[in-house]
């Protein structure tokens, strides 16, 4: 093993304890690190282990992205995105009709829109769908167009995000926090020059 292969999981595991997280909610790709944190609790005699919630990894919105990437802001919809950002991102999203298993729009419909019990999805001129499978079937059969799916998905996502936007606009403490977080700029490393 390389030093990075040893140290990186340890650094990720350490985050759980430095953040004093009672619950770790991460994608299934981080499950091994989360389990390392729980194993460490046994070895160190820590009585309260973090609860691990591993969830499905959403596809990136661009072609060939198996998962979203924080380093590419157009690869996913984020909690702080404006309604216009959401509409633009979904409008430009990869949406293959032939490979529905790799379709990020259908992935969002299945894992976000239909996540709550008894959810429904309205698109395509007011048609109401009661399951992700029904949306997929309509898209593949052509009764639902790519444009209709994307417009409905953007509207549904914006409906979900609107209370969050209001919270971070109307609550002065939350608004200050967002402003502070946005003020942090990612520093770029100087370019490497060859001799």
JSON list of N, CA and C in Angstrom, two decimals, residues 84-116:
[
{"chain": "A", "resi": 84, "resn": "UNK", "atom": "N", "xyz": [-33.06, 29.38, -11.06]},
{"chain": "A", "resi": 84, "resn": "UNK", "atom": "CA", "xyz": [-32.49, 29.47, -12.42]},
{"chain": "A", "resi": 84, "resn": "UNK", "atom": "C", "xyz": [-31.35, 28.47, -12.60]},
{"chain": "A", "resi": 85, "resn": "UNK", "atom": "N", "xyz": [-30.51, 28.31, -11.56]},
{"chain": "A", "resi": 85, "resn": "UNK", "atom": "CA", "xyz": [-29.41, 27.32, -11.62]},
{"chain": "A", "resi": 85, "resn": "UNK", "atom": "C", "xyz": [-29.97, 25.91, -11.82]},
{"chain": "A", "resi": 86, "resn": "UNK", "atom": "N", "xyz": [-31.00, 25.59, -11.05]},
{"chain": "A", "resi": 86, "resn": "UNK", "atom": "CA", "xyz": [-31.61, 24.25, -11.14]},
{"chain": "A", "resi": 86, "resn": "UNK", "atom": "C", "xyz": [-32.16, 24.03, -12.54]},
{"chain": "A", "resi": 87, "resn": "UNK", "atom": "N", "xyz": [-32.90, 25.00, -13.04]},
{"chain": "A", "resi": 87, "resn": "UNK", "atom": "CA", "xyz": [-33.49, 24.86, -14.38]},
{"chain": "A", "resi": 87, "resn": "UNK", "atom": "C", "xyz": [-32.41, 24.69, -15.44]},
{"chain": "A", "resi": 88, "resn": "UNK", "atom": "N", "xyz": [-31.34, 25.46, -15.35]},
{"chain": "A", "resi": 88, "resn": "UNK", "atom": "CA", "xyz": [-30.24, 25.36, -16.32]},
{"chain": "A", "resi": 88, "resn": "UNK", "atom": "C", "xyz": [-29.55, 24.00, -16.24]},
{"chain": "A", "resi": 89, "resn": "UNK", "atom": "N", "xyz": [-29.25, 23.56, -15.03]},
{"chain": "A", "resi": 89, "resn": "UNK", "atom": "CA", "xyz": [-28.55, 22.29, -14.86]},
{"chain": "A", "resi": 89, "resn": "UNK", "atom": "C", "xyz": [-29.37, 21.12, -15.37]},
{"chain": "A", "resi": 90, "resn": "UNK", "atom": "N", "xyz": [-30.65, 21.10, -15.03]},
{"chain": "A", "resi": 90, "resn": "UNK", "atom": "CA", "xyz": [-31.52, 20.00, -15.47]},
{"chain": "A", "resi": 90, "resn": "UNK", "atom": "C", "xyz": [-31.75, 20.09, -16.98]},
{"chain": "A", "resi": 91, "resn": "UNK", "atom": "N", "xyz": [-31.90, 21.28, -17.50]},
{"chain": "A", "resi": 91, "resn": "UNK", "atom": "CA", "xyz": [-32.08, 21.45, -18.95]},
{"chain": "A", "resi": 91, "resn": "UNK", "atom": "C", "xyz": [-30.88, 20.91, -19.73]},
{"chain": "A", "resi": 92, "resn": "UNK", "atom": "N", "xyz": [-29.69, 21.08, -19.19]},
{"chain": "A", "resi": 92, "resn": "UNK", "atom": "CA", "xyz": [-28.47, 20.61, -19.86]},
{"chain": "A", "resi": 92, "resn": "UNK", "atom": "C", "xyz": [-28.07, 19.19, -19.49]},
{"chain": "A", "resi": 93, "resn": "UNK", "atom": "N", "xyz": [-28.83, 18.55, -18.62]},
{"chain": "A", "resi": 93, "resn": "UNK", "atom": "CA", "xyz": [-28.46, 17.21, -18.13]},
{"chain": "A", "resi": 93, "resn": "UNK", "atom": "C", "xyz": [-28.50, 16.16, -19.23]},
{"chain": "A", "resi": 94, "resn": "UNK", "atom": "N", "xyz": [-27.61, 15.21, -19.10]},
{"chain": "A", "resi": 94, "resn": "UNK", "atom": "CA", "xyz": [-27.58, 14.04, -19.97]},
{"chain": "A", "resi": 94, "resn": "UNK", "atom": "C", "xyz": [-28.85, 13.23, -19.70]},
{"chain": "A", "resi": 95, "resn": "UNK", "atom": "N", "xyz": [-29.53, 12.81, -20.75]},
{"chain": "A", "resi": 95, "resn": "UNK", "atom": "CA", "xyz": [-30.81, 12.12, -20.56]},
{"chain": "A", "resi": 95, "resn": "UNK", "atom": "C", "xyz": [-30.98, 11.06, -21.66]},
{"chain": "A", "resi": 96, "resn": "UNK", "atom": "N", "xyz": [-30.20, 9.98, -21.60]},
{"chain": "A", "resi": 96, "resn": "UNK", "atom": "CA", "xyz": [-30.28, 8.96, -22.66]},
{"chain": "A", "resi": 96, "resn": "UNK", "atom": "C", "xyz": [-31.55, 8.12, -22.56]},
{"chain": "A", "resi": 97, "resn": "UNK", "atom": "N", "xyz": [-32.26, 7.99, -23.65]},
{"chain": "A", "resi": 97, "resn": "UNK", "atom": "CA", "xyz": [-33.47, 7.18, -23.66]},
{"chain": "A", "resi": 97, "resn": "UNK", "atom": "C", "xyz": [-33.15, 5.70, -23.77]},
{"chain": "A", "resi": 98, "resn": "UNK", "atom": "N", "xyz": [-32.01, 5.38, -24.40]},
{"chain": "A", "resi": 98, "resn": "UNK", "atom": "CA", "xyz": [-31.66, 3.99, -24.64]},
{"chain": "A", "resi": 98, "resn": "UNK", "atom": "C", "xyz": [-31.05, 3.33, -23.39]},
{"chain": "A", "resi": 99, "resn": "UNK", "atom": "N", "xyz": [-30.43, 4.12, -22.53]},
{"chain": "A", "resi": 99, "resn": "UNK", "atom": "CA", "xyz": [-29.78, 3.57, -21.34]},
{"chain": "A", "resi": 99, "resn": "UNK", "atom": "C", "xyz": [-30.42, 4.15, -20.08]},
{"chain": "A", "resi": 100, "resn": "UNK", "atom": "N", "xyz": [-31.63, 3.75, -19.81]},
{"chain": "A", "resi": 100, "resn": "UNK", "atom": "CA", "xyz": [-32.36, 4.34, -18.69]},
{"chain": "A", "resi": 100, "resn": "UNK", "atom": "C", "xyz": [-31.68, 4.08, -17.35]},
{"chain": "A", "resi": 101, "resn": "UNK", "atom": "N", "xyz": [-30.94, 2.99, -17.25]},
{"chain": "A", "resi": 101, "resn": "UNK", "atom": "CA", "xyz": [-30.24, 2.69, -16.00]},
{"chain": "A", "resi": 101, "resn": "UNK", "atom": "C", "xyz": [-29.14, 3.70, -15.71]},
{"chain": "A", "resi": 102, "resn": "UNK", "atom": "N", "xyz": [-28.67, 4.41, -16.74]},
{"chain": "A", "resi": 102, "resn": "UNK", "atom": "CA", "xyz": [-27.60, 5.41, -16.57]},
{"chain": "A", "resi": 102, "resn": "UNK", "atom": "C", "xyz": [-28.12, 6.84, -16.75]},
{"chain": "A", "resi": 103, "resn": "UNK", "atom": "N", "xyz": [-29.43, 7.03, -16.72]},
{"chain": "A", "resi": 103, "resn": "UNK", "atom": "CA", "xyz": [-30.03, 8.32, -16.97]},
{"chain": "A", "resi": 103, "resn": "UNK", "atom": "C", "xyz": [-30.11, 9.13, -15.66]},
{"chain": "A", "resi": 104, "resn": "UNK", "atom": "N", "xyz": [-29.32, 10.21, -15.54]},
{"chain": "A", "resi": 104, "resn": "UNK", "atom": "CA", "xyz": [-29.33, 10.96, -14.29]},
{"chain": "A", "resi": 104, "resn": "UNK", "atom": "C", "xyz": [-30.67, 11.62, -13.98]},
{"chain": "A", "resi": 105, "resn": "UNK", "atom": "N", "xyz": [-31.42, 12.00, -15.00]},
{"chain": "A", "resi": 105, "resn": "UNK", "atom": "CA", "xyz": [-32.74, 12.62, -14.75]},
{"chain": "A", "resi": 105, "resn": "UNK", "atom": "C", "xyz": [-33.67, 11.60, -14.09]},
{"chain": "A", "resi": 106, "resn": "UNK", "atom": "N", "xyz": [-33.68, 10.38, -14.60]},
{"chain": "A", "resi": 106, "resn": "UNK", "atom": "CA", "xyz": [-34.52, 9.34, -13.99]},
{"chain": "A", "resi": 106, "resn": "UNK", "atom": "C", "xyz": [-34.00, 8.96, -12.60]},
{"chain": "A", "resi": 107, "resn": "UNK", "atom": "N", "xyz": [-32.69, 9.04, -12.42]},
{"chain": "A", "resi": 107, "resn": "UNK", "atom": "CA", "xyz": [-32.09, 8.76, -11.11]},
{"chain": "A", "resi": 107, "resn": "UNK", "atom": "C", "xyz": [-32.58, 9.78, -10.08]},
{"chain": "A", "resi": 108, "resn": "UNK", "atom": "N", "xyz": [-32.62, 11.06, -10.46]},
{"chain": "A", "resi": 108, "resn": "UNK", "atom": "CA", "xyz": [-33.13, 12.10, -9.56]},
{"chain": "A", "resi": 108, "resn": "UNK", "atom": "C", "xyz": [-34.61, 11.88, -9.27]},
{"chain": "A", "resi": 109, "resn": "UNK", "atom": "N", "xyz": [-35.37, 11.52, -10.31]},
{"chain": "A", "resi": 109, "resn": "UNK", "atom": "CA", "xyz": [-36.81, 11.26, -10.11]},
{"chain": "A", "resi": 109, "resn": "UNK", "atom": "C", "xyz": [-36.99, 10.13, -9.10]},
{"chain": "A", "resi": 110, "resn": "UNK", "atom": "N", "xyz": [-36.26, 9.05, -9.29]},
{"chain": "A", "resi": 110, "resn": "UNK", "atom": "CA", "xyz": [-36.42, 7.88, -8.43]},
{"chain": "A", "resi": 110, "resn": "UNK", "atom": "C", "xyz": [-35.96, 8.13, -6.99]},
{"chain": "A", "resi": 111, "resn": "UNK", "atom": "N", "xyz": [-34.78, 8.74, -6.84]},
{"chain": "A", "resi": 111, "resn": "UNK", "atom": "CA", "xyz": [-34.17, 8.83, -5.50]},
{"chain": "A", "resi": 111, "resn": "UNK", "atom": "C", "xyz": [-34.42, 10.14, -4.77]},
{"chain": "A", "resi": 112, "resn": "UNK", "atom": "N", "xyz": [-34.94, 11.14, -5.45]},
{"chain": "A", "resi": 112, "resn": "UNK", "atom": "CA", "xyz": [-35.26, 12.40, -4.76]},
{"chain": "A", "resi": 112, "resn": "UNK", "atom": "C", "xyz": [-36.76, 12.65, -4.78]},
{"chain": "A", "resi": 113, "resn": "UNK", "atom": "N", "xyz": [-37.35, 12.69, -5.96]},
{"chain": "A", "resi": 113, "resn": "UNK", "atom": "CA", "xyz": [-38.76, 13.03, -6.07]},
{"chain": "A", "resi": 113, "resn": "UNK", "atom": "C", "xyz": [-39.64, 11.95, -5.42]},
{"chain": "A", "resi": 114, "resn": "UNK", "atom": "N", "xyz": [-39.31, 10.68, -5.67]},
{"chain": "A", "resi": 114, "resn": "UNK", "atom": "CA", "xyz": [-40.13, 9.60, -5.11]},
{"chain": "A", "resi": 114, "resn": "UNK", "atom": "C", "xyz": [-39.57, 9.05, -3.80]},
{"chain": "A", "resi": 115, "resn": "UNK", "atom": "N", "xyz": [-38.64, 9.76, -3.16]},
{"chain": "A", "resi": 115, "resn": "UNK", "atom": "CA", "xyz": [-38.11, 9.31, -1.87]},
{"chain": "A", "resi": 115, "resn": "UNK", "atom": "C", "xyz": [-39.17, 9.37, -0.76]},
{"chain": "A", "resi": 116, "resn": "UNK", "atom": "N", "xyz": [-39.97, 10.44, -0.68]},
{"chain": "A", "resi": 116, "resn": "UNK", "atom": "CA", "xyz": [-40.99, 10.46, 0.37]},
{"chain": "A", "resi": 116, "resn": "UNK", "atom": "C", "xyz": [-42.11, 9.45, 0.09]}
]
